[in-house]
PDB file of C-alpha atoms in Angstrom:
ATOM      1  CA  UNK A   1     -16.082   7.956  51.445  1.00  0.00           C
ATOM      2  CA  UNK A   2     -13.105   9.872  50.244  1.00  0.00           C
ATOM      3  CA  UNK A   3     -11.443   9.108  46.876  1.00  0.00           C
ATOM      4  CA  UNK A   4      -8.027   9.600  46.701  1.00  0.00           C
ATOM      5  CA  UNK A   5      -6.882  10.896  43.289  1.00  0.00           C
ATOM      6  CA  UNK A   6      -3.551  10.477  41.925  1.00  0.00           C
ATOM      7  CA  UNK A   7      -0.998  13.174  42.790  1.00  0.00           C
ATOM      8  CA  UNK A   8      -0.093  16.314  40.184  1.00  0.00           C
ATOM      9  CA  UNK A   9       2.492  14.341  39.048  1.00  0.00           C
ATOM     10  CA  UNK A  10       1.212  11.638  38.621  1.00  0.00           C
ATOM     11  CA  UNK A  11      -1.397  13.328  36.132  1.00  0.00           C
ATOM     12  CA  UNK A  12       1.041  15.196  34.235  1.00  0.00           C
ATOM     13  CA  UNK A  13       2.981  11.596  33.481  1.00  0.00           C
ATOM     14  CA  UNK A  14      -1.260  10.055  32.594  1.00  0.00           C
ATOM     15  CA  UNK A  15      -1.579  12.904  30.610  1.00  0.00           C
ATOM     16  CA  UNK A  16       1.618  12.921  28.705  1.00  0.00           C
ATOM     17  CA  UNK A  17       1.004   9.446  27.740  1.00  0.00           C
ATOM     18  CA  UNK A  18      -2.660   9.561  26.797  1.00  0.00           C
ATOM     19  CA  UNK A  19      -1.346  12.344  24.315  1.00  0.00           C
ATOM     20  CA  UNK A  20       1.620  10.486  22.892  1.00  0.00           C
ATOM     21  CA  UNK A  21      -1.156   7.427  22.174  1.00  0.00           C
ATOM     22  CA  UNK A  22      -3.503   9.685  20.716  1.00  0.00           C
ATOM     23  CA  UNK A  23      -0.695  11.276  18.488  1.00  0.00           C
ATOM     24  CA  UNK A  24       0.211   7.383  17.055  1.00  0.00           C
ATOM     25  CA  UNK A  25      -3.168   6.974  16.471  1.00  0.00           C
ATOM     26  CA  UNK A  26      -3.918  10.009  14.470  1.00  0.00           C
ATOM     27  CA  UNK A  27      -0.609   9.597  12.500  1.00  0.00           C
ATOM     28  CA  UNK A  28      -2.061   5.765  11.484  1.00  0.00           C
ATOM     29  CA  UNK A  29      -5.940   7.064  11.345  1.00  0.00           C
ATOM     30  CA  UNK A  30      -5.000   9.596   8.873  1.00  0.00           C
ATOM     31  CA  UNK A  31      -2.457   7.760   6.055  1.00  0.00           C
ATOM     32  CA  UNK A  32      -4.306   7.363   3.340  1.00  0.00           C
ATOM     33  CA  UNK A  33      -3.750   6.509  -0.185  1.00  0.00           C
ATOM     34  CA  UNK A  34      -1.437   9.078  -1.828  1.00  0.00           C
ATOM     35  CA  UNK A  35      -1.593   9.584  -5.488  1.00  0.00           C
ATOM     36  CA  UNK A  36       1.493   9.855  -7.288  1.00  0.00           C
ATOM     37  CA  UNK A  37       2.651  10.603 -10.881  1.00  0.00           C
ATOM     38  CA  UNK A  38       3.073   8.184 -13.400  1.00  0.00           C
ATOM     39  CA  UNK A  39       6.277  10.050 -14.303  1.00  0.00           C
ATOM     40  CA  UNK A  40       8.074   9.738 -10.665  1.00  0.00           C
ATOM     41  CA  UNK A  41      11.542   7.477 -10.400  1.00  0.00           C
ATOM     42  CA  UNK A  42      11.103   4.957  -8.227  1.00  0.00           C
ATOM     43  CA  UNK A  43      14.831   3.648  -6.677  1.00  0.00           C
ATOM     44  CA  UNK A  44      16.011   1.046  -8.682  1.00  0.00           C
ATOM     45  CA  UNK A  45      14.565  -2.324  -8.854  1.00  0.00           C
ATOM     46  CA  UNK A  46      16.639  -5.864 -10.491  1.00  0.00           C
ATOM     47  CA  UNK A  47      17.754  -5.599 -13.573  1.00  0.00           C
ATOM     48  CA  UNK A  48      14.783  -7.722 -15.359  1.00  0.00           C
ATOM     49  CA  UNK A  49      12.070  -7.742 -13.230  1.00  0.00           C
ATOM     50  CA  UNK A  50      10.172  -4.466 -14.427  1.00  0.00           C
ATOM     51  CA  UNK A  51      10.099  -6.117 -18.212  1.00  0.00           C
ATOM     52  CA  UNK A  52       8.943  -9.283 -16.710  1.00  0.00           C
ATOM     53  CA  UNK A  53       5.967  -7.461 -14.927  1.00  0.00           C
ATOM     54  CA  UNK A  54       4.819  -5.457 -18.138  1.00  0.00           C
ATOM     55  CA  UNK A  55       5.221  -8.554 -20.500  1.00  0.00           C
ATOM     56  CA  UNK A  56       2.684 -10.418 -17.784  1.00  0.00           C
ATOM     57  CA  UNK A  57       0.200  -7.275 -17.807  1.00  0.00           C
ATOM     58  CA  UNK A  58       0.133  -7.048 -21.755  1.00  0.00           C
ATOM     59  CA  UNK A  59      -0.340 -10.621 -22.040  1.00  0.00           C
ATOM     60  CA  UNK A  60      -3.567 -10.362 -19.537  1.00  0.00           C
ATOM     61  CA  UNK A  61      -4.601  -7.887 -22.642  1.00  0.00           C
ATOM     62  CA  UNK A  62      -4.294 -10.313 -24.747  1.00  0.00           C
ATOM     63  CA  UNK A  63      -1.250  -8.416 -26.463  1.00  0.00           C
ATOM     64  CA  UNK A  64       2.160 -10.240 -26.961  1.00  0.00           C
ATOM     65  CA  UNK A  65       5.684  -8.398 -27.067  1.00  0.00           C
ATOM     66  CA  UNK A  66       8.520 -10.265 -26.656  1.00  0.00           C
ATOM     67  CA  UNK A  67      11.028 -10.096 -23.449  1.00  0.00           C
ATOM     68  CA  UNK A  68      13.925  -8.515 -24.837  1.00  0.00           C
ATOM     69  CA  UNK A  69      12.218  -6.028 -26.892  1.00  0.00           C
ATOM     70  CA  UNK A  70      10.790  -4.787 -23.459  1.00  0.00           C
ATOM     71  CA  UNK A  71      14.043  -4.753 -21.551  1.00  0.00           C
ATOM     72  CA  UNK A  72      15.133  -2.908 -24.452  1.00  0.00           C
ATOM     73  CA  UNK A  73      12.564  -0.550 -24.193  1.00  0.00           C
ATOM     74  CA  UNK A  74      12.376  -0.325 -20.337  1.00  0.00           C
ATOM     75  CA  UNK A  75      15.832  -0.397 -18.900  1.00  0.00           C
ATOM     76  CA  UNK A  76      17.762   3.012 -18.443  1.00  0.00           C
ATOM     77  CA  UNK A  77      20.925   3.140 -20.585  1.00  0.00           C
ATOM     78  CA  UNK A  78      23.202   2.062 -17.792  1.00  0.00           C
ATOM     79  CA  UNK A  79      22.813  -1.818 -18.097  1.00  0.00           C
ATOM     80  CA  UNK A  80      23.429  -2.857 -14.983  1.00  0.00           C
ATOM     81  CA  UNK A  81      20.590  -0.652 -13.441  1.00  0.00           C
ATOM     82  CA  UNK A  82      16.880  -2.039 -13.478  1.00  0.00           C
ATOM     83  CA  UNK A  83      13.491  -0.442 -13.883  1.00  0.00           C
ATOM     84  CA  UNK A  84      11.860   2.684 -13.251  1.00  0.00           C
ATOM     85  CA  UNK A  85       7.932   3.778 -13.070  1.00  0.00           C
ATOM     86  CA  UNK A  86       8.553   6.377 -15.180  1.00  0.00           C
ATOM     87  CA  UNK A  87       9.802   3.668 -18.560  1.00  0.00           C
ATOM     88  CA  UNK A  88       7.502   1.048 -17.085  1.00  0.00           C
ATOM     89  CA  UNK A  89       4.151   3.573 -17.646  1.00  0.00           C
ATOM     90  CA  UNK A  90       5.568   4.680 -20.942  1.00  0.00           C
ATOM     91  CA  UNK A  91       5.298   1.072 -21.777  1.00  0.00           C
ATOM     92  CA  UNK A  92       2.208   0.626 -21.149  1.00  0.00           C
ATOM     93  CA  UNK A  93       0.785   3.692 -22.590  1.00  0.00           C
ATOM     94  CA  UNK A  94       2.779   2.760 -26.124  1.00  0.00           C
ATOM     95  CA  UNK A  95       0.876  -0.101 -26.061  1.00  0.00           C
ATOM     96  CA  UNK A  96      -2.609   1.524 -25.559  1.00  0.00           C
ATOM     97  CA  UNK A  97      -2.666   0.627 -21.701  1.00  0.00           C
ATOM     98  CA  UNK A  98      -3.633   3.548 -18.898  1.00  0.00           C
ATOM     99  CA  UNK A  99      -1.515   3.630 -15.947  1.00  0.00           C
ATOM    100  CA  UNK A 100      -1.714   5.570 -12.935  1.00  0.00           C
ATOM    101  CA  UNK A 101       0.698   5.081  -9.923  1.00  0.00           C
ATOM    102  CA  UNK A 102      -0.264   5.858  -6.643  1.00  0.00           C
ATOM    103  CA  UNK A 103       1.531   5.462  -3.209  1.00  0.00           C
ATOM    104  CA  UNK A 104      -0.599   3.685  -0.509  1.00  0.00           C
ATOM    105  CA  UNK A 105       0.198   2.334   2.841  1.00  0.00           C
ATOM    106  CA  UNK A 106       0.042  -1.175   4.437  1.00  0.00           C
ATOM    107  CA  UNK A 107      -3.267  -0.713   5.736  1.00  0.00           C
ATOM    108  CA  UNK A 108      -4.869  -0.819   2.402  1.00  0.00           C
ATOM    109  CA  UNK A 109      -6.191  -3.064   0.208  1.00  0.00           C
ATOM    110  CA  UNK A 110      -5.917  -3.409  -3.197  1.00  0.00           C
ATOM    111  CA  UNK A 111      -9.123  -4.367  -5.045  1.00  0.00           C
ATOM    112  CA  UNK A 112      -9.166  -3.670  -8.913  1.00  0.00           C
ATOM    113  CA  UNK A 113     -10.870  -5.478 -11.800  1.00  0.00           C
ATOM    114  CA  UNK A 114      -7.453  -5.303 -13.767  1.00  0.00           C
ATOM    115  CA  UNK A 115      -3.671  -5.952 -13.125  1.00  0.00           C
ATOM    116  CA  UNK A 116      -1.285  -3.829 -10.885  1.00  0.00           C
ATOM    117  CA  UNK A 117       2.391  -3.635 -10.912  1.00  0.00           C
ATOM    118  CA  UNK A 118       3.714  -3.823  -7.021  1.00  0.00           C
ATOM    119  CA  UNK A 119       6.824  -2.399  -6.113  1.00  0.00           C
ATOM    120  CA  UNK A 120       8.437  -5.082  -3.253  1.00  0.00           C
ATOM    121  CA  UNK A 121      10.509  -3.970  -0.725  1.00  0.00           C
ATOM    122  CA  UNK A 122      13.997  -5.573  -1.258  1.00  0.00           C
ATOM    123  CA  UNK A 123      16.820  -6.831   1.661  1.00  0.00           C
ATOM    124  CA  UNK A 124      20.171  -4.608   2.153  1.00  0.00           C
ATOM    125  CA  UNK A 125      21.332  -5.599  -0.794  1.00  0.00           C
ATOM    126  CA  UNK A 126      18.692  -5.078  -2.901  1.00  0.00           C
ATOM    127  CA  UNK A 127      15.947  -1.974  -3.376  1.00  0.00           C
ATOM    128  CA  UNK A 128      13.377  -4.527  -4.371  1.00  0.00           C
ATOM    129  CA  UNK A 129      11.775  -5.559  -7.453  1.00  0.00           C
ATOM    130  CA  UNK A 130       8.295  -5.725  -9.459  1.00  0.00           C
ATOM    131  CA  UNK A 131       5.224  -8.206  -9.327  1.00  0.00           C
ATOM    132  CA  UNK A 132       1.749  -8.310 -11.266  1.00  0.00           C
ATOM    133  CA  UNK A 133      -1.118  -8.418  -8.730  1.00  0.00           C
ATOM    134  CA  UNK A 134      -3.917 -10.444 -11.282  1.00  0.00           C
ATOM    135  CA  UNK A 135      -7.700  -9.790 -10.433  1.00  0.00           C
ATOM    136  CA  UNK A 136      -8.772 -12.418  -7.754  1.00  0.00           C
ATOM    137  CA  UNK A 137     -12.684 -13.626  -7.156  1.00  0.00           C
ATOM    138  CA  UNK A 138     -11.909 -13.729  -3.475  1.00  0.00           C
ATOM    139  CA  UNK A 139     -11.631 -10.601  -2.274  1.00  0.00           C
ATOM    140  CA  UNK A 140      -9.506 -11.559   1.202  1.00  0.00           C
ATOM    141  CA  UNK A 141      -6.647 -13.031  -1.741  1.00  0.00           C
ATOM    142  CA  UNK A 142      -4.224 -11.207  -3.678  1.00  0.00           C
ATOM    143  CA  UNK A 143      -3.315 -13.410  -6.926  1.00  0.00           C
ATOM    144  CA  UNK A 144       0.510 -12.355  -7.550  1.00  0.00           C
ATOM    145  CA  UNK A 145       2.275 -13.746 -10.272  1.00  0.00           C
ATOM    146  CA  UNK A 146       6.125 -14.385  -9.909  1.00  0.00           C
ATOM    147  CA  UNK A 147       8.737 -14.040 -12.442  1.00  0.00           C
ATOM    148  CA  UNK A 148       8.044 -17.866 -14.086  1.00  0.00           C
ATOM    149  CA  UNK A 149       4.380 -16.513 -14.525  1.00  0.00           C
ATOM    150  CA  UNK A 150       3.074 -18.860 -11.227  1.00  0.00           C
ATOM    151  CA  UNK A 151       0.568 -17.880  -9.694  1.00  0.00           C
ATOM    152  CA  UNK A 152       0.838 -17.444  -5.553  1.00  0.00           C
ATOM    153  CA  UNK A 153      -2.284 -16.769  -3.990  1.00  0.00           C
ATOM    154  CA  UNK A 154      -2.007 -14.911  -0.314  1.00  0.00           C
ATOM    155  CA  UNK A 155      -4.020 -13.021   2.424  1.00  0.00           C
ATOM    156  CA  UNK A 156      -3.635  -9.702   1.191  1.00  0.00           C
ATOM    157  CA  UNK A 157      -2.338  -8.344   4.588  1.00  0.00           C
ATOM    158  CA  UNK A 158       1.093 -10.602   4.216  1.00  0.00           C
ATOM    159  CA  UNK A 159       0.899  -9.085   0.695  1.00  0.00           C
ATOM    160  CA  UNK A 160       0.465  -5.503   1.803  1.00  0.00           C
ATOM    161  CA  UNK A 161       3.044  -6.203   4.218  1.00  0.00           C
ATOM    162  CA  UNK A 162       5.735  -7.153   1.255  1.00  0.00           C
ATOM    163  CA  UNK A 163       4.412  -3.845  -0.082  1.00  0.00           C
ATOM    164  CA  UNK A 164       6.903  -0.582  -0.375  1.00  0.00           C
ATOM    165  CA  UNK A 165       4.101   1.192  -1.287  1.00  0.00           C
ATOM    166  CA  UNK A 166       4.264   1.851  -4.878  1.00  0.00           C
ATOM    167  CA  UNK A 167       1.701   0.667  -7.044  1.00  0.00           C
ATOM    168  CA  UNK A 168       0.840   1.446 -10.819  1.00  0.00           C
ATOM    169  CA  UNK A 169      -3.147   0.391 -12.011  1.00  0.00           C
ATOM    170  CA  UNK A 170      -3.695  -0.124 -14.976  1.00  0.00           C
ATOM    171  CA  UNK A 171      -6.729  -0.359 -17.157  1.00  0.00           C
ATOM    172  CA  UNK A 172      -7.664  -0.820 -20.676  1.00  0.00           C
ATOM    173  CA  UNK A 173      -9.285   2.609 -21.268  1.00  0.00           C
ATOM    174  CA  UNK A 174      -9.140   5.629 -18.483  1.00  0.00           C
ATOM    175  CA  UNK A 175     -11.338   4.981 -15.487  1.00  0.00           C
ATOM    176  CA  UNK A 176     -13.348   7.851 -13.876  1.00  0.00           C
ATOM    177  CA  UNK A 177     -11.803   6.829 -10.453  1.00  0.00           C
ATOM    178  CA  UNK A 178      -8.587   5.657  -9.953  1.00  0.00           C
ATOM    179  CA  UNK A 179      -9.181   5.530  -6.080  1.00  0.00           C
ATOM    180  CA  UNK A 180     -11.729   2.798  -6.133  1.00  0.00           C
ATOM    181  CA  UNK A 181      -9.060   0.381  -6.443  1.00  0.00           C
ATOM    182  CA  UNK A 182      -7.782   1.138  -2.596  1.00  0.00           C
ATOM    183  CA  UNK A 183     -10.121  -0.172   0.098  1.00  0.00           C
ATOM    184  CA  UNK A 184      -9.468   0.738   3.795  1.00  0.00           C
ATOM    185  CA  UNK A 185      -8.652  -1.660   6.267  1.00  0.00           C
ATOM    186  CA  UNK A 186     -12.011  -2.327   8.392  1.00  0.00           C
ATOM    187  CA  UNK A 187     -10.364  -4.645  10.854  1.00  0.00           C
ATOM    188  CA  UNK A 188      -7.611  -1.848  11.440  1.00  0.00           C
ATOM    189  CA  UNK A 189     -10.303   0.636  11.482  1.00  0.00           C
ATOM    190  CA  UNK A 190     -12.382  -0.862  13.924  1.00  0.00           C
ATOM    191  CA  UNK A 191      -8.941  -1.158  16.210  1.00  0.00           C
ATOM    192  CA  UNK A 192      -8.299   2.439  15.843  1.00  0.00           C
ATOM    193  CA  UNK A 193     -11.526   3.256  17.150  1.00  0.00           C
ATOM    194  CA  UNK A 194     -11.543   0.843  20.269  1.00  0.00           C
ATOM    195  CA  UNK A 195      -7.926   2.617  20.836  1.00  0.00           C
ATOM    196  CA  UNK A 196      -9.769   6.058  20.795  1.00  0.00           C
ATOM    197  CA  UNK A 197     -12.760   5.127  22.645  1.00  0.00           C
ATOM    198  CA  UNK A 198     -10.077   3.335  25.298  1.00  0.00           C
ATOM    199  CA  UNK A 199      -8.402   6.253  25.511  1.00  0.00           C
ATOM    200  CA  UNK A 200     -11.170   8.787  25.671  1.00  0.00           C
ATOM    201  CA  UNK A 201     -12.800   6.402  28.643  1.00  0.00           C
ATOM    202  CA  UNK A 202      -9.828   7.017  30.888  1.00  0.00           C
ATOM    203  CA  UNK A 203      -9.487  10.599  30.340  1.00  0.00           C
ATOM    204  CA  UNK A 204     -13.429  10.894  31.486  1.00  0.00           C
ATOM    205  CA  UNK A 205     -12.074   8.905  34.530  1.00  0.00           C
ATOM    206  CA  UNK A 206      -9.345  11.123  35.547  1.00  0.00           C
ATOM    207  CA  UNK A 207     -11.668  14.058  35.545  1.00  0.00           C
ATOM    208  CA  UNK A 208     -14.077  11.969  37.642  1.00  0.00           C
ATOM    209  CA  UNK A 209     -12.031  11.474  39.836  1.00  0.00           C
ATOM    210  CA  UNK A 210     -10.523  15.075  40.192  1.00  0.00           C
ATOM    211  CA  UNK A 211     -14.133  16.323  40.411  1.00  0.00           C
ATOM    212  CA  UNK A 212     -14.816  13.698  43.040  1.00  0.00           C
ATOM    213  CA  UNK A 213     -11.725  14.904  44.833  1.00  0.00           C
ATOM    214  CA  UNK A 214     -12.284  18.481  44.937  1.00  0.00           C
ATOM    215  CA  UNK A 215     -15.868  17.894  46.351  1.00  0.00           C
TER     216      UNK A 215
END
């Protein structure tokens, strides 16, 4: 019996698409957590939000400030323009609260013993804003407070999907690892891998089948 193998062409289109798949998949397989300084600008939130989302972390410490002495405090001197990391850390660290921001993608999950401030993406007209993430006892929820203080429980991928990325932990004294807060996506994970192992299965084919064909 003769096996008929596809044509040069043919491979060289296979082949070009095999590698483009493979590429995606690396680029996905590889973004990881990213830390970031505690000192970086990110683009401007609303106007309030940011002094919202540290008044709602202190208060978890069981330390009360009031709202306008944080917007005060927070706010850059153009009134109009809303929060950056950079005021929101200092904050925090005035206040004897660590901080440590960190840039993370959608794939990964969020599990720390105290609160993070979440940087939302926003619409056209906005460049998002700031939530508290509280500590939740199931570990498939994020707990995220909104601007009243209520609290909205979700699965933690439509969270991470809300997500632009920019997070700031924060703890009462300095942890040894910051990165234990960011868990990888095993479901994803386990995707990536069938994706490989798909794609490595029908490269071993086409070189059957070329072997078979020269013989």
């Amino acid at each position: 019996m003769t096996f008929s193998g596809p044509s040069p062409q043919e491979k060289v289109t296979i082949a070009c698409a095999v590698c483009a798949l493979l590429f995606i998949l690396a680029t996905n397989a590889t973004a990881q957590a990213e830390e970031s300084s505690a000192k970086d600008t990110l683009p401007i939130s609303s106007v309030i939000c940011g002094p919202i989302a540290v008044r709602q972390t202190l208060m978890h410490y069981g330390i009360s400030e009031s709202l306008l002495t944080l917007f005060d405090e927070i706010r850059p001197s153009r009134s109009n323009a809303g929060s950056n990391l950079h005021s929101i850390s200092d904050s925090l660290a005035k206040r004897g609260i660590h901080a440590k921001a960190a840039h993370i993608g959608s794939e990964v999950q969020i599990d720390w013993d105290y609160p993070v401030i979440v940087h939302l993406t926003g619409d056209s007209s906005s460049s998002g804003h700031f939530v508290v993430y509280l500590p939740s006892k199931d570990k498939g929820k994020i707990c995220q407070l909104d601007g009243n203080g209520r609290e909205r429980m979700a699965d933690w991928r439509t969270a991470a999907s809300e997500r632009s990325g920019v997070v700031l932990l924060t703890a009462p004294s300095k942890p040894t690892d910051w990165n234990a807060a960011f868990k990888p996506d095993l479901q994803q994970s386990w995707i990536t891998l069938s994706l490989y192992a798909m794609a490595a299965t029908i490269l071993s084919l086409f070189g059957i089948a070329a072997f078979l064909k020269k013989g």
